[in-house]
């Protein structure tokens, strides 16, 4: 038995070991930045979630377009120095345009749903 153990011990070669070094793959944790695009594509290909698309009806689209048109028209006219006093109801907002002191234009915007009021004062251009 001793002889077999001695033969086995002598027949073994030299064993060497090296230190194990961990290298992260994800660039967020110190890995190679070139891996980022690859990892993102892999994650997106595995993603089964699809966002719900809330389609607007024709009436809602028309109302939104009309509201944008009213706001754009008012903005253009006020920016051109044309005072357009009045109250405009866009459905979601009530816009009141009045003349302020020294030719300034004051715009009160009221959110119909929340009641929140925003006041914008535009000084007159060119003075007078």
Backbone as numpy.savetxt, mean C-alpha at the origin, in Angstrom:
# Nx Ny Nz CAx CAy CAz Cx Cy Cz
40.35 -63.62 20.50 39.54 -62.45 20.50 40.40 -61.20 20.50
41.49 -61.28 21.25 42.39 -60.14 21.30 43.02 -59.91 19.95
43.30 -61.00 19.27 43.92 -60.90 17.97 42.98 -60.24 16.95
41.72 -60.59 16.99 40.75 -59.99 16.07 40.61 -58.50 16.37
40.58 -58.15 17.63 40.46 -56.74 18.02 41.68 -55.96 17.56
42.85 -56.54 17.69 44.08 -55.89 17.27 44.10 -55.71 15.76
43.65 -56.71 15.01 43.62 -56.61 13.55 42.64 -55.52 13.12
41.48 -55.50 13.74 40.49 -54.46 13.42 41.01 -53.07 13.76
41.68 -52.94 14.85 42.22 -51.65 15.27 43.30 -51.18 14.31
44.13 -52.05 13.86 45.20 -51.68 12.94 44.69 -51.46 11.51
43.59 -52.11 11.16 43.10 -51.97 9.79 42.31 -50.65 9.59
41.92 -50.04 10.66 41.19 -48.76 10.54 42.17 -47.68 10.12
41.72 -46.86 9.21 42.55 -45.76 8.75 42.44 -44.57 9.70
43.11 -43.54 9.31 43.09 -42.31 10.11 41.74 -41.64 9.91
41.12 -41.26 11.00 39.81 -40.60 10.96 40.02 -39.12 11.26
39.40 -38.30 10.40 39.51 -36.86 10.67 38.12 -36.26 10.60
37.96 -35.16 11.28 36.66 -34.48 11.29 36.89 -32.98 11.14
35.89 -32.34 10.55 35.97 -30.88 10.43 34.77 -30.26 11.15
34.86 -28.99 11.35 33.80 -28.26 12.03 32.62 -28.05 11.09
31.40 -28.25 11.58 30.21 -28.01 10.78 29.87 -26.52 10.83
29.63 -25.94 9.67 29.31 -24.52 9.60 27.93 -24.37 8.96
27.03 -23.70 9.66 25.68 -23.48 9.14 25.68 -22.22 8.29
25.16 -22.31 7.08 25.02 -21.15 6.20 23.54 -21.00 5.88
22.92 -19.89 6.32 21.49 -19.72 6.06 21.21 -19.53 4.57
20.02 -19.93 4.15 19.62 -19.78 2.75 18.84 -18.48 2.57
17.96 -18.18 3.52 17.10 -17.00 3.42 17.93 -15.73 3.64
17.85 -14.76 2.72 18.63 -13.53 2.88 18.19 -12.70 4.08
16.98 -12.92 4.57 16.52 -12.19 5.75 17.29 -12.62 7.00
17.86 -13.78 6.96 18.61 -14.29 8.10 20.10 -14.40 7.81
20.60 -13.62 6.87 22.03 -13.58 6.59 22.48 -14.43 5.43
21.54 -14.98 4.69 21.90 -15.80 3.53 22.25 -14.95 2.32
22.54 -15.59 1.24 22.93 -14.93 0.00 21.75 -14.11 -0.53
21.94 -12.80 -0.80 20.84 -11.97 -1.31 20.31 -12.43 -2.66
21.09 -13.18 -3.41 20.63 -13.66 -4.71 19.58 -14.77 -4.57
19.41 -15.32 -3.38 18.40 -16.34 -3.15 17.01 -15.75 -2.96
16.91 -14.45 -2.71 15.63 -13.81 -2.39 14.59 -13.99 -3.47
14.94 -13.74 -4.71 14.00 -13.83 -5.81 13.50 -15.27 -5.98
14.40 -16.21 -5.88 14.04 -17.63 -6.01 13.06 -18.04 -4.91
13.36 -17.64 -3.67 12.50 -18.02 -2.55 11.12 -17.37 -2.67
11.07 -16.12 -3.13 9.80 -15.44 -3.31 8.95 -16.14 -4.37
9.57 -16.54 -5.48 8.83 -17.23 -6.53 8.30 -18.58 -6.04
9.08 -19.27 -5.25 8.64 -20.56 -4.69 7.44 -20.36 -3.77
7.51 -19.32 -2.93 6.40 -19.05 -2.00 5.14 -18.66 -2.77
5.29 -17.84 -3.80 4.12 -17.42 -4.57 3.51 -18.58 -5.34
4.32 -19.49 -5.81 3.78 -20.63 -6.55 3.03 -21.59 -5.62
3.37 -21.61 -4.35 2.70 -22.49 -3.39 1.49 -21.83 -2.75
1.33 -20.52 -2.92 0.25 -19.79 -2.30 -1.08 -20.13 -2.97
-2.02 -20.67 -2.24 -3.32 -21.06 -2.77 -4.38 -19.98 -2.52
-4.02 -18.93 -1.78 -4.98 -17.88 -1.42 -5.24 -16.96 -2.60
-6.50 -16.68 -2.85 -6.85 -15.70 -3.87 -7.74 -14.65 -3.21
-7.44 -13.39 -3.47 -8.21 -12.30 -2.88 -9.58 -12.22 -3.54
-10.57 -11.93 -2.72 -11.91 -11.78 -3.26 -11.99 -10.45 -4.01
-12.61 -10.49 -5.15 -12.77 -9.28 -5.95 -14.21 -8.82 -5.82
-14.37 -7.69 -5.13 -15.71 -7.13 -4.96 -16.07 -6.30 -6.18
-16.83 -6.86 -7.06 -17.21 -6.16 -8.28 -18.28 -5.12 -7.98
-18.10 -3.93 -8.53 -19.09 -2.88 -8.37 -20.16 -3.01 -9.43
-21.38 -2.68 -9.04 -22.47 -2.70 -10.01 -22.34 -1.48 -10.92
-23.13 -1.47 -11.99 -23.09 -0.35 -12.92 -23.46 0.95 -12.22
-24.45 0.89 -11.35 -24.90 2.09 -10.64 -23.80 2.64 -9.74
-23.10 1.74 -9.03 -22.01 2.17 -8.16 -20.86 2.78 -8.97
-20.53 2.15 -10.10 -19.48 2.71 -10.96 -19.88 4.07 -11.49
-21.14 4.22 -11.89 -21.63 5.49 -12.41 -21.58 6.56 -11.32
-21.99 6.20 -10.10 -21.96 7.15 -8.99 -20.53 7.58 -8.70
-19.59 6.65 -8.68 -18.18 6.99 -8.44 -17.65 7.92 -9.53
-17.98 7.62 -10.79 -17.51 8.46 -11.89 -18.10 9.86 -11.79
-19.37 9.94 -11.44 -20.04 11.24 -11.30 -19.43 12.04 -10.16
-19.16 11.36 -9.05 -18.54 12.03 -7.90 -17.16 12.58 -8.27
-16.36 11.78 -8.96 -15.03 12.23 -9.38 -15.13 13.42 -10.33
-16.11 13.38 -11.23 -16.29 14.46 -12.20 -16.66 15.76 -11.50
-17.56 15.70 -10.52 -17.96 16.90 -9.77 -16.76 17.47 -9.03
-16.01 16.62 -8.36 -14.85 17.08 -7.59 -13.79 17.66 -8.52
-13.53 17.01 -9.65 -12.54 17.52 -10.61 -12.96 18.88 -11.17
-14.24 19.02 -11.50 -14.75 20.28 -12.04 -14.61 21.40 -11.02
-14.99 21.13 -9.78 -14.86 22.14 -8.72 -13.39 22.52 -8.51
-12.54 21.53 -8.45 -11.12 21.78 -8.22 -10.53 22.63 -9.34
-10.85 22.29 -10.57 -10.33 23.06 -11.71 -10.79 24.51 -11.66
-12.08 24.72 -11.40 -12.63 26.07 -11.38 -12.05 26.89 -10.24
-11.89 26.29 -9.07 -11.31 27.01 -7.93 -9.85 27.33 -8.21
-9.11 26.38 -8.78 -7.69 26.61 -9.09 -7.52 27.71 -10.13
-8.49 27.86 -11.04 -8.43 28.92 -12.05 -8.84 30.27 -11.49
-9.19 30.33 -10.20 -9.56 31.59 -9.57 -11.01 31.94 -9.74
-11.80 31.03 -10.23 -13.23 31.27 -10.42 -13.98 30.81 -9.18
-14.65 31.77 -8.52 -15.39 31.45 -7.30 -16.71 30.80 -7.69
-16.92 29.57 -7.25 -18.14 28.82 -7.57 -18.88 28.53 -6.28
-19.44 29.57 -5.68 -20.14 29.39 -4.41 -21.32 28.47 -4.59
-21.56 27.67 -3.57 -22.70 26.77 -3.61 -22.46 25.54 -2.78
-23.48 24.70 -2.72 -23.41 23.44 -1.99 -23.57 22.32 -3.00
-22.64 21.39 -2.99 -22.62 20.28 -3.94 -22.68 18.98 -3.16
-23.64 18.13 -3.47 -23.78 16.85 -2.81 -23.32 15.76 -3.78
-22.24 15.06 -3.40 -21.70 14.02 -4.28 -22.21 12.63 -3.91
-23.02 12.53 -2.89 -23.51 11.23 -2.43 -22.83 10.83 -1.14
-21.51 10.83 -1.14 -20.76 10.49 0.08 -20.31 11.75 0.82
-20.19 12.87 0.10 -19.71 14.10 0.69 -20.62 15.26 0.32
-20.69 16.24 1.22 -21.34 17.50 0.91 -20.23 18.55 0.88
-20.08 19.20 -0.26 -19.02 20.19 -0.45 -19.68 21.56 -0.53
-19.29 22.44 0.40 -19.82 23.81 0.42 -18.68 24.77 0.12
-18.84 25.55 -0.95 -17.82 26.50 -1.36 -18.35 27.90 -1.09
-17.58 28.69 -0.32 -17.98 30.06 -0.01 -16.79 30.99 -0.17
-17.08 32.27 -0.34 -16.03 33.28 -0.41 -15.63 33.69 0.99
-14.35 33.73 1.24 -13.84 34.12 2.55 -13.39 35.56 2.53
-12.67 35.96 3.53 -12.17 37.33 3.63 -11.04 37.54 2.63
-10.93 38.75 2.15 -9.87 39.15 1.22 -9.84 38.30 -0.05
-10.99 37.86 -0.51 -11.06 37.12 -1.76 -10.67 35.66 -1.67
-10.45 35.17 -0.46 -10.09 33.76 -0.29 -11.30 32.87 -0.58
-11.05 31.62 -0.86 -12.11 30.64 -1.09 -12.05 29.63 0.06
-13.20 29.40 0.70 -13.27 28.45 1.81 -14.14 27.28 1.38
-13.59 26.07 1.52 -14.30 24.85 1.12 -14.54 24.00 2.37
-15.81 23.74 2.68 -16.19 22.85 3.79 -16.59 21.52 3.18
-15.91 20.44 3.57 -16.21 19.11 3.06 -16.73 18.28 4.23
-17.98 17.79 4.13 -18.59 17.01 5.19 -18.81 15.59 4.69
-18.28 14.63 5.44 -18.50 13.22 5.14 -19.89 12.86 5.63
-20.78 12.44 4.74 -22.17 12.17 5.09 -22.27 11.01 6.09
-21.46 9.97 5.93 -21.56 8.79 6.79 -21.06 9.06 8.20
-19.90 9.73 8.32 -19.29 9.91 9.64 -19.55 11.27 10.25
-19.94 12.25 9.44 -20.15 13.60 9.94 -18.86 14.39 10.10
-17.75 13.82 9.71 -16.45 14.49 9.81 -16.41 15.67 8.84
-15.92 16.81 9.34 -15.86 18.03 8.52 -14.41 18.43 8.31
-14.06 18.73 7.06 -12.73 19.23 6.72 -12.91 20.60 6.10
-12.11 21.56 6.56 -12.20 22.92 6.04 -10.89 23.26 5.34
-11.01 23.70 4.08 -9.85 24.08 3.30 -10.01 25.55 2.94
-9.01 26.34 3.29 -9.04 27.77 2.97 -7.96 28.05 1.94
-8.38 28.63 0.80 -7.45 28.91 -0.29 -7.32 30.42 -0.40
-6.14 30.98 -0.12 -5.98 32.42 -0.21 -6.12 32.90 -1.66
-6.52 34.17 -1.82 -6.68 34.69 -3.17 -5.33 34.83 -3.84
-5.31 34.60 -5.14 -4.09 34.67 -5.90 -4.05 36.06 -6.56
-2.96 36.77 -6.36 -2.81 38.08 -6.98 -3.27 39.21 -6.09
-3.93 38.91 -4.97 -4.34 39.93 -4.03 -5.32 40.93 -4.64
-5.86 41.78 -3.87 -6.76 42.73 -4.46 -7.47 43.41 -3.44
